[in-house]
PDB file of C-alpha atoms and ligand atoms in Angstrom:
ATOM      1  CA  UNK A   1     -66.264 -34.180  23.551  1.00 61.00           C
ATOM      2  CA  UNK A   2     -63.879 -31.093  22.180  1.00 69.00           C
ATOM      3  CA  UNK A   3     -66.000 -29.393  19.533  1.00 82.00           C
ATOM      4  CA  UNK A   4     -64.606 -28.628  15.717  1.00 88.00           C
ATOM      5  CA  UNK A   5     -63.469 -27.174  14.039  1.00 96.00           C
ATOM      6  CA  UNK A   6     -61.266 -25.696  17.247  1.00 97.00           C
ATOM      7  CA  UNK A   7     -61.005 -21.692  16.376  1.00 97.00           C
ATOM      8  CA  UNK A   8     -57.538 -19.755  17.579  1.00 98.00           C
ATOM      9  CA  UNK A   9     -57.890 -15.968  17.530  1.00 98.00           C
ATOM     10  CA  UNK A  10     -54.704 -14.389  16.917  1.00 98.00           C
ATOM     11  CA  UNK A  11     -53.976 -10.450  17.594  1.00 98.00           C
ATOM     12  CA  UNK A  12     -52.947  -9.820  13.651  1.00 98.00           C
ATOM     13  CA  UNK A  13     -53.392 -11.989  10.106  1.00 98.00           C
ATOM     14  CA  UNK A  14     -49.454 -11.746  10.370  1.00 98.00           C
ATOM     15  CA  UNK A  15     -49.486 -13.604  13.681  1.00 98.00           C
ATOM     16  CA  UNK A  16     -52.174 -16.174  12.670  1.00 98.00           C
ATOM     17  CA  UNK A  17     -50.392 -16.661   9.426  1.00 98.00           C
ATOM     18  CA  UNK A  18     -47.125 -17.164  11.100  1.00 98.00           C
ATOM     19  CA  UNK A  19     -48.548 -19.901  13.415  1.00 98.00           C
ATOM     20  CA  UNK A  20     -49.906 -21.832  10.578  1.00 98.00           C
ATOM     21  CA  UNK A  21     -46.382 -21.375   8.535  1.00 98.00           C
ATOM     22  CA  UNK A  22     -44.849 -22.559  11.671  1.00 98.00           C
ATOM     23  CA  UNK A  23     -46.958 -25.995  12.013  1.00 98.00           C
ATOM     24  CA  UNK A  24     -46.558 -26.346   8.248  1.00 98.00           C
ATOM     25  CA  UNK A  25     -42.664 -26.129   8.495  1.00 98.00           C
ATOM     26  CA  UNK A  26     -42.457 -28.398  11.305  1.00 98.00           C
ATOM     27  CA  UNK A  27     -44.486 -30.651   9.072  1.00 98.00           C
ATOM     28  CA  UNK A  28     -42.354 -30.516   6.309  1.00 98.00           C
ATOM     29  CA  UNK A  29     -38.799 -30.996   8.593  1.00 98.00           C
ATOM     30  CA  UNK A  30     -40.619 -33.946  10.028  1.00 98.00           C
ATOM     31  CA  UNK A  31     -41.073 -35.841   7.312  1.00 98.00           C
ATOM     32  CA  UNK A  32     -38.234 -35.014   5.583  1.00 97.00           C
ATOM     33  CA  UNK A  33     -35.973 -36.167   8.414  1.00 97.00           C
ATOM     34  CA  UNK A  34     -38.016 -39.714   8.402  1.00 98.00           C
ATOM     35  CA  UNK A  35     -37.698 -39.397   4.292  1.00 97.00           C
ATOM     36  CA  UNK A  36     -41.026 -39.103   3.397  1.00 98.00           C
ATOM     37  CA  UNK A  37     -43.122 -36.671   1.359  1.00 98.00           C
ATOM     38  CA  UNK A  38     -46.005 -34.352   2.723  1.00 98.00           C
ATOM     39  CA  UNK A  39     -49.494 -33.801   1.027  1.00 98.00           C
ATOM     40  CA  UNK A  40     -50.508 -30.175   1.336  1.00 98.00           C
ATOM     41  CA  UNK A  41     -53.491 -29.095  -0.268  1.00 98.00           C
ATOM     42  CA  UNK A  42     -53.488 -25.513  -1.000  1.00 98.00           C
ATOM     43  CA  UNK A  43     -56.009 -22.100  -1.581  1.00 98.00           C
ATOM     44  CA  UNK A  44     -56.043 -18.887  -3.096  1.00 97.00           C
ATOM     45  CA  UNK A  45     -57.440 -15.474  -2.359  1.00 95.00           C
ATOM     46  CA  UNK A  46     -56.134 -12.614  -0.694  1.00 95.00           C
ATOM     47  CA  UNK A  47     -56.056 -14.674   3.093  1.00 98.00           C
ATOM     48  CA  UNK A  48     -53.654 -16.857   2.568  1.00 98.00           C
ATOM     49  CA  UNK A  49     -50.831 -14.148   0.736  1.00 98.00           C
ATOM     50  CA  UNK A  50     -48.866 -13.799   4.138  1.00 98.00           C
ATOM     51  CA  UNK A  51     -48.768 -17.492   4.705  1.00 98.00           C
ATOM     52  CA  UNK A  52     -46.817 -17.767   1.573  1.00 98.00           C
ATOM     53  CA  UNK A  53     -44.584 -14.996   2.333  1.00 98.00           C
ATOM     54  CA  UNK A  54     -44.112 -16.857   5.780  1.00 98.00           C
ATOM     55  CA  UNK A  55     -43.358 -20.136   3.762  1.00 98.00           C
ATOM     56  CA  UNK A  56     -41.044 -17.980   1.476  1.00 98.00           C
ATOM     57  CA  UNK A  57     -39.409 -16.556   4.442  1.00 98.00           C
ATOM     58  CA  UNK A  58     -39.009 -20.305   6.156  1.00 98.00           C
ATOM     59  CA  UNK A  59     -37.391 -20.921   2.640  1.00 98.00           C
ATOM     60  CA  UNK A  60     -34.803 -18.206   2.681  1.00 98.00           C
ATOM     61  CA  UNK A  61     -33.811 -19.845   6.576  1.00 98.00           C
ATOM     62  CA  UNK A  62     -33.362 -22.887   5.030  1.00 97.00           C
ATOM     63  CA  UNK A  63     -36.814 -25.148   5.315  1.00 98.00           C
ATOM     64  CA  UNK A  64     -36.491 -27.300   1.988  1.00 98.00           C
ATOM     65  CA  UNK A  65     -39.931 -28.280   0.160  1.00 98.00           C
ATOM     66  CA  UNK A  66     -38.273 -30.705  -1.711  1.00 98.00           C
ATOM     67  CA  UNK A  67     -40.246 -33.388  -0.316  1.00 98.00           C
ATOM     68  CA  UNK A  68     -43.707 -31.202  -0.378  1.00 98.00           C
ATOM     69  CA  UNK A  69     -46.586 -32.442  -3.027  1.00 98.00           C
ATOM     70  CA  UNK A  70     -49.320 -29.922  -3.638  1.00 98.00           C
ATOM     71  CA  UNK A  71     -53.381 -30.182  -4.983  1.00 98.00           C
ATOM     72  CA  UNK A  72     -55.097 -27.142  -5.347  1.00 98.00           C
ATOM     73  CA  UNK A  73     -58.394 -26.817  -4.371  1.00 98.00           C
ATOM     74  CA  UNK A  74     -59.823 -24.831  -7.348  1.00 98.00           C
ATOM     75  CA  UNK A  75     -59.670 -23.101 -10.502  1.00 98.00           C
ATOM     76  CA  UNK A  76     -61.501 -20.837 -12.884  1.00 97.00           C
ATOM     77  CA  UNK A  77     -62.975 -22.449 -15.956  1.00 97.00           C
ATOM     78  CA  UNK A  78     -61.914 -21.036 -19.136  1.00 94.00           C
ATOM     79  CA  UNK A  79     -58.744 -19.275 -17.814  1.00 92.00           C
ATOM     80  CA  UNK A  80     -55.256 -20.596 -18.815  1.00 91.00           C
ATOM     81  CA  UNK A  81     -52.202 -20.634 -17.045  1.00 93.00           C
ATOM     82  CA  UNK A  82     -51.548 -17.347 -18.298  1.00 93.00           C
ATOM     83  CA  UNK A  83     -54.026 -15.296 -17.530  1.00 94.00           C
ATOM     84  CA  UNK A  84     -53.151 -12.987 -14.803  1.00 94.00           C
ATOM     85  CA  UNK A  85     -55.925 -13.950 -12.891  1.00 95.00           C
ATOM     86  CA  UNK A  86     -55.940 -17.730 -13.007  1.00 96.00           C
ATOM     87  CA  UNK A  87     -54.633 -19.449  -9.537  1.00 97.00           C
ATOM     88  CA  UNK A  88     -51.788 -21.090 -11.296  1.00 97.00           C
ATOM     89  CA  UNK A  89     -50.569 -17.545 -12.050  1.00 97.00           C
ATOM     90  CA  UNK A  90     -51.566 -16.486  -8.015  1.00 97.00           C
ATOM     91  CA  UNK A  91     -49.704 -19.635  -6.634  1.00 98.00           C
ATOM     92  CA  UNK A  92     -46.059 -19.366  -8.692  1.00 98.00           C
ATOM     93  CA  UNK A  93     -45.781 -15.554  -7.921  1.00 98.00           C
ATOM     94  CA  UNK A  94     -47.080 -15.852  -4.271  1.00 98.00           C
ATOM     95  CA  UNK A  95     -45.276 -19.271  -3.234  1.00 98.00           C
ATOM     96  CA  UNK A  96     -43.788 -21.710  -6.212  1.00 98.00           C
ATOM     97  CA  UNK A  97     -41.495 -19.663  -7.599  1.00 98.00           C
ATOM     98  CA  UNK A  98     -39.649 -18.859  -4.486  1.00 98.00           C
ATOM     99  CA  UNK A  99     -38.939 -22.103  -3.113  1.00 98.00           C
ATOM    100  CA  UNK A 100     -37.468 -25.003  -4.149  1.00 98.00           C
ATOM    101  CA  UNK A 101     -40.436 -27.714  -4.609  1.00 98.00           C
ATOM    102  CA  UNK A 102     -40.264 -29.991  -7.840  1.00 98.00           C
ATOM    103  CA  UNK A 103     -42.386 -28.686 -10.542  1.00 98.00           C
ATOM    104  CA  UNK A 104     -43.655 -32.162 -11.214  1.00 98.00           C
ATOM    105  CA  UNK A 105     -45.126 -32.125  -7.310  1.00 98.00           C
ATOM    106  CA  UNK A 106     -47.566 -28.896  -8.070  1.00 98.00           C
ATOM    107  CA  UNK A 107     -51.197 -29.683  -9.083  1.00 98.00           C
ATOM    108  CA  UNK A 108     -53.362 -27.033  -9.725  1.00 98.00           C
ATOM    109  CA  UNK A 109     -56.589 -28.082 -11.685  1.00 98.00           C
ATOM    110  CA  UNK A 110     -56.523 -26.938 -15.100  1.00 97.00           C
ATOM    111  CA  UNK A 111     -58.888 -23.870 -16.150  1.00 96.00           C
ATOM    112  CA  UNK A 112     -58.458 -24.633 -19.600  1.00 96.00           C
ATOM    113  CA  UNK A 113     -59.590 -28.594 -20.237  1.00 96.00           C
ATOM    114  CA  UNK A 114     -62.436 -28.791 -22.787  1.00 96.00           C
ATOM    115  CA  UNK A 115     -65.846 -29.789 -21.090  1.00 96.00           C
ATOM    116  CA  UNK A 116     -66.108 -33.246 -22.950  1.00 97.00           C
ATOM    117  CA  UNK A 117     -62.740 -33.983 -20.382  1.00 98.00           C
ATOM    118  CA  UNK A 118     -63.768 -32.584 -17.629  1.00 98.00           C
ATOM    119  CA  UNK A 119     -65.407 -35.532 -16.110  1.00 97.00           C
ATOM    120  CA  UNK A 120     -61.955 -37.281 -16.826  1.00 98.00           C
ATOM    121  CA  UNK A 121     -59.779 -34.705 -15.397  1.00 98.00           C
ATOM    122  CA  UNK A 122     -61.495 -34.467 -12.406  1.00 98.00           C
ATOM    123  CA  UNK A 123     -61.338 -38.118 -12.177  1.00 98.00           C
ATOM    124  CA  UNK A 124     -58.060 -37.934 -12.398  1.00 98.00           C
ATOM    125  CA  UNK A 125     -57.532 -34.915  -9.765  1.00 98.00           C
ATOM    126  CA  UNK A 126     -58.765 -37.309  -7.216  1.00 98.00           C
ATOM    127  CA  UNK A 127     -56.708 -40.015  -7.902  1.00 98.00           C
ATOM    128  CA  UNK A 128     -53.233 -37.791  -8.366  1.00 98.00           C
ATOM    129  CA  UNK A 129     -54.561 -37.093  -4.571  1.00 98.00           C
ATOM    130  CA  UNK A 130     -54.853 -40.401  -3.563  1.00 98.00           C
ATOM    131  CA  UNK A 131     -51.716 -42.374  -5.183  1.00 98.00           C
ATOM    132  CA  UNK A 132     -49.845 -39.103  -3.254  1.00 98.00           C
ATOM    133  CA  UNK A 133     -51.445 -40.581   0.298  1.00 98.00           C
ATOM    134  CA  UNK A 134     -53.690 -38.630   0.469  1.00 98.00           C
ATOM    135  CA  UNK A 135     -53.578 -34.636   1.959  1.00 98.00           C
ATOM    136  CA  UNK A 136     -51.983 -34.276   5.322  1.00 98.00           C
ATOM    137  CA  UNK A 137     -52.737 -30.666   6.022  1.00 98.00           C
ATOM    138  CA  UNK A 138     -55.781 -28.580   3.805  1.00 98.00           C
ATOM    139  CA  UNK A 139     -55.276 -24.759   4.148  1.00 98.00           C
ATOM    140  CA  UNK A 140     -58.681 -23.199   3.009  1.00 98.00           C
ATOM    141  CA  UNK A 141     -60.428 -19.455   3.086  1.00 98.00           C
ATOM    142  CA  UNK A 142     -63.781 -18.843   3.682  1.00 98.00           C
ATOM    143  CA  UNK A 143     -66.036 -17.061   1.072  1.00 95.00           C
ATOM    144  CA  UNK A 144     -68.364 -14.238   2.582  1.00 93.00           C
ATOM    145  CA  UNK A 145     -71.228 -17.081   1.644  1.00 93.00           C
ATOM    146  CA  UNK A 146     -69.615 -19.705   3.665  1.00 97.00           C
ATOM    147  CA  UNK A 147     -67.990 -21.122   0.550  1.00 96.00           C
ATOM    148  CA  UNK A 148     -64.983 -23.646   0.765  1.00 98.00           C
ATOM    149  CA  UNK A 149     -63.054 -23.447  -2.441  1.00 97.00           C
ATOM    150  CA  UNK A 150     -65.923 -22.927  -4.963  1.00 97.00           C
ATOM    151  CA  UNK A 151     -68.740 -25.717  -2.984  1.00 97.00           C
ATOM    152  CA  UNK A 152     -71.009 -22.813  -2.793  1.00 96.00           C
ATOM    153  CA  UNK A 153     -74.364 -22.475  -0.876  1.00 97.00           C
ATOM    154  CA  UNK A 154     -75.740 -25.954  -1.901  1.00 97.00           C
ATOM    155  CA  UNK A 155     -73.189 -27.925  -2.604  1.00 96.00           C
ATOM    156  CA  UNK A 156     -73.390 -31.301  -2.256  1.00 97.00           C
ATOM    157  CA  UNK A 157     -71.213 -33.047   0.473  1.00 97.00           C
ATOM    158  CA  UNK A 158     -71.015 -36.221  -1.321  1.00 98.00           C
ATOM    159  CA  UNK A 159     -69.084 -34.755  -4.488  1.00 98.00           C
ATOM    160  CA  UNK A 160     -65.347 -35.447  -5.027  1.00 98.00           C
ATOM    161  CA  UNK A 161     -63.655 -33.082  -6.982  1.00 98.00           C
ATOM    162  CA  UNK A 162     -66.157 -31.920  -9.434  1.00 98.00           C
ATOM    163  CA  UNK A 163     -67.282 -28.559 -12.079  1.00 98.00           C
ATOM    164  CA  UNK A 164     -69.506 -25.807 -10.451  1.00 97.00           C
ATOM    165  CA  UNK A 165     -71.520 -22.653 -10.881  1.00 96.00           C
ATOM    166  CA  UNK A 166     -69.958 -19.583  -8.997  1.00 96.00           C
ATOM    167  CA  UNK A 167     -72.787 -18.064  -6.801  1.00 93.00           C
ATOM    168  CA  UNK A 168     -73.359 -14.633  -7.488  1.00 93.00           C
ATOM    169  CA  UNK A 169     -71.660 -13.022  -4.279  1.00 90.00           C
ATOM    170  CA  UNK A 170     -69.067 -15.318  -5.290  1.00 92.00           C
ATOM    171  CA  UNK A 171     -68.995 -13.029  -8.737  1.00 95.00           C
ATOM    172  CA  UNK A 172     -69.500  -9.882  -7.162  1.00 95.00           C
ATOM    173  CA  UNK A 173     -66.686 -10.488  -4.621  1.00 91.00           C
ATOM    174  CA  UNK A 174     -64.126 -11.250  -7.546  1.00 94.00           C
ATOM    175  CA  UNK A 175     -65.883  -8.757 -10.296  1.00 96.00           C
ATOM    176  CA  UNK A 176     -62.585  -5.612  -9.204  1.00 95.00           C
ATOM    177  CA  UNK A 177     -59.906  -8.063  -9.928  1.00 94.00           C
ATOM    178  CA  UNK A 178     -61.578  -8.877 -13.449  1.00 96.00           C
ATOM    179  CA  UNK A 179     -62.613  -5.514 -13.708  1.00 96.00           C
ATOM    180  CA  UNK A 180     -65.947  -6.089 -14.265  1.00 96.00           C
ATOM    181  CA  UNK A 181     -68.907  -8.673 -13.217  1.00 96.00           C
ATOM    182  CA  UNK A 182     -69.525  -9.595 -16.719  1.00 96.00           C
ATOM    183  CA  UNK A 183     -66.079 -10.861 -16.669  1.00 95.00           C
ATOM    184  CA  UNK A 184     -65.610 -13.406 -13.623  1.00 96.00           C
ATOM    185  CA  UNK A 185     -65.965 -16.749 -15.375  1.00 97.00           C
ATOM    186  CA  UNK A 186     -69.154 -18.557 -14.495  1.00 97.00           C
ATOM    187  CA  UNK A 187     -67.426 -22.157 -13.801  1.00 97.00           C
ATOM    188  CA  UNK A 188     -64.732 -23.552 -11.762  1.00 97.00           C
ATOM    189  CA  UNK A 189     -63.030 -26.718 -10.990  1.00 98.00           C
ATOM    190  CA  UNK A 190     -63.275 -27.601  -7.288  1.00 98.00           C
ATOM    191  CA  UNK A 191     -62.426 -30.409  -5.218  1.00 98.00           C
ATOM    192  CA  UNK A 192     -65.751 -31.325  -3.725  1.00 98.00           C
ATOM    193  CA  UNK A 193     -66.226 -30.938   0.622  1.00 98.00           C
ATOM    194  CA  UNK A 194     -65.585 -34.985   0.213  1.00 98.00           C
ATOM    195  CA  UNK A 195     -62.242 -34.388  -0.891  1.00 98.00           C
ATOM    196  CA  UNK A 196     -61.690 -31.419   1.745  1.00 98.00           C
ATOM    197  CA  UNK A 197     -63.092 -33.618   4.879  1.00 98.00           C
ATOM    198  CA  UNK A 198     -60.680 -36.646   3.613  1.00 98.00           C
ATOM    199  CA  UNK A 199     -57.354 -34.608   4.377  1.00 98.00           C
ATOM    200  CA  UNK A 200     -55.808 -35.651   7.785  1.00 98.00           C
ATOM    201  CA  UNK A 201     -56.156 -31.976   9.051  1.00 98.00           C
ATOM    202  CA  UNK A 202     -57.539 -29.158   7.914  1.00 98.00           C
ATOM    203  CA  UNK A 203     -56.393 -25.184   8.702  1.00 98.00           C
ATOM    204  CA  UNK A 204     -58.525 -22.073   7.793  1.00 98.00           C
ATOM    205  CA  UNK A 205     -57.611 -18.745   7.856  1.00 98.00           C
ATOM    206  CA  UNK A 206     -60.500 -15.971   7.746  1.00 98.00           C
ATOM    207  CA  UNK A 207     -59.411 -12.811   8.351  1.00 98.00           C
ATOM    208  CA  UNK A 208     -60.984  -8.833   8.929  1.00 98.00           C
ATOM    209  CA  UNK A 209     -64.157  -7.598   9.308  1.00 97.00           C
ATOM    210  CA  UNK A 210     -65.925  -8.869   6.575  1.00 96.00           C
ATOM    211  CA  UNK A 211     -65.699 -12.507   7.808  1.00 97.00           C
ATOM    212  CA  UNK A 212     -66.894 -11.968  11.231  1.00 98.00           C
ATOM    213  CA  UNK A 213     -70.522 -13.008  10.476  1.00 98.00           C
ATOM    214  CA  UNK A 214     -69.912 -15.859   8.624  1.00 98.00           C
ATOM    215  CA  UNK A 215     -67.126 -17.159  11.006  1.00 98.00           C
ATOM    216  CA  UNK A 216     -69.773 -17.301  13.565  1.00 98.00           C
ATOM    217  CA  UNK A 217     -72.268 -18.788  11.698  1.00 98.00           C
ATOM    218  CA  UNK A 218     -70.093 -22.012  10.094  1.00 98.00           C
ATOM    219  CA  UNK A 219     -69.030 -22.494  13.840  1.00 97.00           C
ATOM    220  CA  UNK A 220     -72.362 -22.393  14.969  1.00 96.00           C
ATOM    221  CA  UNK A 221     -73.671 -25.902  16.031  1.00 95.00           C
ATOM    222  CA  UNK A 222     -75.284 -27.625  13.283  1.00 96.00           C
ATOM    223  CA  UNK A 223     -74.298 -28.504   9.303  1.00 97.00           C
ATOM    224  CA  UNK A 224     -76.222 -27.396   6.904  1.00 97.00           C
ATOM    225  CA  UNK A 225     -75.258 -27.056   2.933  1.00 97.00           C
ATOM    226  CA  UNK A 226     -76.649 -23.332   2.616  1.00 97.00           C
ATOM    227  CA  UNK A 227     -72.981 -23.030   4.474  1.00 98.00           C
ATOM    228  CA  UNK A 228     -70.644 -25.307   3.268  1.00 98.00           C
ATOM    229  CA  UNK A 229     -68.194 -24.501   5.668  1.00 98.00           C
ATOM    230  CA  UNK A 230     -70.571 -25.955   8.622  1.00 98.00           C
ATOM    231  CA  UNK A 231     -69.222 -29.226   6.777  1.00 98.00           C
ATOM    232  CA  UNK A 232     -66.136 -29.041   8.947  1.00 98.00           C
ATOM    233  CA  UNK A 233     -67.750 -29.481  11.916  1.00 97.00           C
ATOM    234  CA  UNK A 234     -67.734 -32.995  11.061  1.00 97.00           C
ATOM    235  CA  UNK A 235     -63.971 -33.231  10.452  1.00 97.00           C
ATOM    236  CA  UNK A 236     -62.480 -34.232  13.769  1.00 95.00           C
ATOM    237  CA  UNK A 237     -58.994 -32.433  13.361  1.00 97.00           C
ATOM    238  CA  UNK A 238     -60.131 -28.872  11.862  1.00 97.00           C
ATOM    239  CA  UNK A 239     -59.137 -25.159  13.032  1.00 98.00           C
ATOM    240  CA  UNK A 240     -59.715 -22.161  12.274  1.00 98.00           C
ATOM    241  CA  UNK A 241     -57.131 -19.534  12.795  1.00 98.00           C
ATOM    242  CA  UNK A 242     -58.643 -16.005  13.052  1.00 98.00           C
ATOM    243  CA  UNK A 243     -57.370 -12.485  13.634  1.00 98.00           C
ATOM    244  CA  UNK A 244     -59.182 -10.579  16.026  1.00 98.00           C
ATOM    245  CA  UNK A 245     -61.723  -8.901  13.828  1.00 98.00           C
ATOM    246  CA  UNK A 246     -63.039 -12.040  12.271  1.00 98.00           C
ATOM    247  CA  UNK A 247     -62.603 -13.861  15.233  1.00 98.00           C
ATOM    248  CA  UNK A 248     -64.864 -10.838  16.935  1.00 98.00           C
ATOM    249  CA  UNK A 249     -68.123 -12.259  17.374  1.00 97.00           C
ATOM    250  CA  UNK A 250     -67.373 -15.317  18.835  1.00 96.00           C
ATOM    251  CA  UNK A 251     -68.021 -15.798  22.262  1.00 78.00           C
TER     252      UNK A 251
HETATM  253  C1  LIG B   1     -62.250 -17.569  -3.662  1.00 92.09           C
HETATM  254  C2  LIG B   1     -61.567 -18.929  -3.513  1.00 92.09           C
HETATM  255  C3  LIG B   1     -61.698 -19.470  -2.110  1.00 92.09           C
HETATM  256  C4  LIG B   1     -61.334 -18.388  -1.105  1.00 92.09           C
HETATM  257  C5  LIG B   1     -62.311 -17.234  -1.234  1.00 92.09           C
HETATM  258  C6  LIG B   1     -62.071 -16.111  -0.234  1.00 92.09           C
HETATM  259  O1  LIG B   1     -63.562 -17.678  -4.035  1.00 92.09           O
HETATM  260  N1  LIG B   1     -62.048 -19.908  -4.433  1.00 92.09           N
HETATM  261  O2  LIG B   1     -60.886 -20.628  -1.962  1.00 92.09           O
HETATM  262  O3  LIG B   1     -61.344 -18.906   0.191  1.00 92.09           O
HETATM  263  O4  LIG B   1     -62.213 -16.716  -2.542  1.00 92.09           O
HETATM  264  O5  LIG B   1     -61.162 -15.184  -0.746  1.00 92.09           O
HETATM  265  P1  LIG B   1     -60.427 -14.088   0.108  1.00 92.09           P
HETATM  266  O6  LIG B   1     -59.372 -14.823   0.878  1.00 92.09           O
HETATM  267  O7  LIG B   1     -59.837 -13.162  -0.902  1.00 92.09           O
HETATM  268  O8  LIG B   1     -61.424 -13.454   1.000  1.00 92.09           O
END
């Protein structure tokens, strides 16, 4: 029986990020040739940055995302769309605003819904995701704590998209961009590992150093919730596409 998630180890982020660009683009010209949409659910962080530029680039060539629909996977709580730090800002100046998908297609989850919504929005979230089709391709990171989007050490598998505590390497690993610890907002929006295991195929990108340990230990044998990414074992179409340095201590 193959084993999952498969892992790819590519000589440079730029050539791992290019491969995934490149199954994402046939994707899209796919479906748009049979005249149907595509579900792509969608991270942030500093990984995925070149496999927007790649997308960007596809753009510029001539790929049309005209027929793309796109969920998030998470968001602060308490940011707005303006703030400089809030994913909605991250995805329109890495990806949305340089190719041509409808406005009305992007869903991000909103940072700024009061908490007497929340259970309501999120609610909602899921259903946006299924009345779409459901995601065909997920493209997630990996936190330095095993961390999918934010289901942190802990999470429970069972939980659709849902509000969370960040876990405090979570905090520390985003306190420079907020310039300062004290300023990371303690909450987020997530879609739950239920939500991530339901999409048709999912792609993560882990890049450098830094990820090496945990990249071994999520693909080591057995799932366990103190790393949610070990969920993904249980996902029969899931890869991971490394660079050589987080790729290095696999066997
Ligand atoms: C954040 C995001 C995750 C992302 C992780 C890793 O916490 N919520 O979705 O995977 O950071 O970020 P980076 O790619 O910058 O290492």
């Amino acid at each position: 029986m193959p084993q999952f998630p498969a892992h790819r180890i590519f000589p440079t982020p730029d050539a791992a990020s290019e491969a995934l660009a490149a199954e994402i683009g046939d994707l899209v010209s796919t479906r748009s040739s049979e005249d149907r949409s595509v579900v792509l659910g969608l991270a942030t962080g500093s990984t995925p940055i070149r496999l927007y530029a790649e997308l960007t680039r596809l753009h510029r060539e001539g790929l049309s995302f005209s027929n793309v629909i796109t969920f998030n996977l998470d968001e602060y709580l308490g940011l707005g769309r303006d703030h400089p730090e809030s994913y909605w800002q991250f995805m329109h100046v890495r990806l949305f605003d340089h190719i041509d998908i409808p406005p009305e297609n992007i869903h991000i989850p909103d940072g700024g819904i009061p908490d007497g919504e929340l259970e309501g929005y999120c609610a909602g979230y899921e259903e946006a995701i299924s009345e779409a089709g459901g995601i065909d391709l997920q493209v997630l990171g990996i936190g330095r704590n095993g961390h999918i989007g934010f289901n942190e050490p802990g999470a429970d598998p069972n939980l659709p998209t849902h509000v969370t505590k960040l876990n405090e390497v979570t905090i520390g690993d985003a306190a420079e961009a907020f310039g300062g610890a004290g300023n990371v907002p303690r909450r987020a929006i997530t879609m739950g590992v239920k939500t991530i295991l339901e999409a048709r195929r999912v792609a993560l990108l882990a890049f450098g150093e830094s990820k090496a340990e945990i990249v071994r230990l999520s693909l080591s044998p057995g799932v366990t919730s103190q790393i949610p990414a070990t969920y993904l074992q249980l996902h029969r179409d899931s890869t991971y596409f490394l660079d050589q340095d987080a790729g290095a201590q696999l066997g």
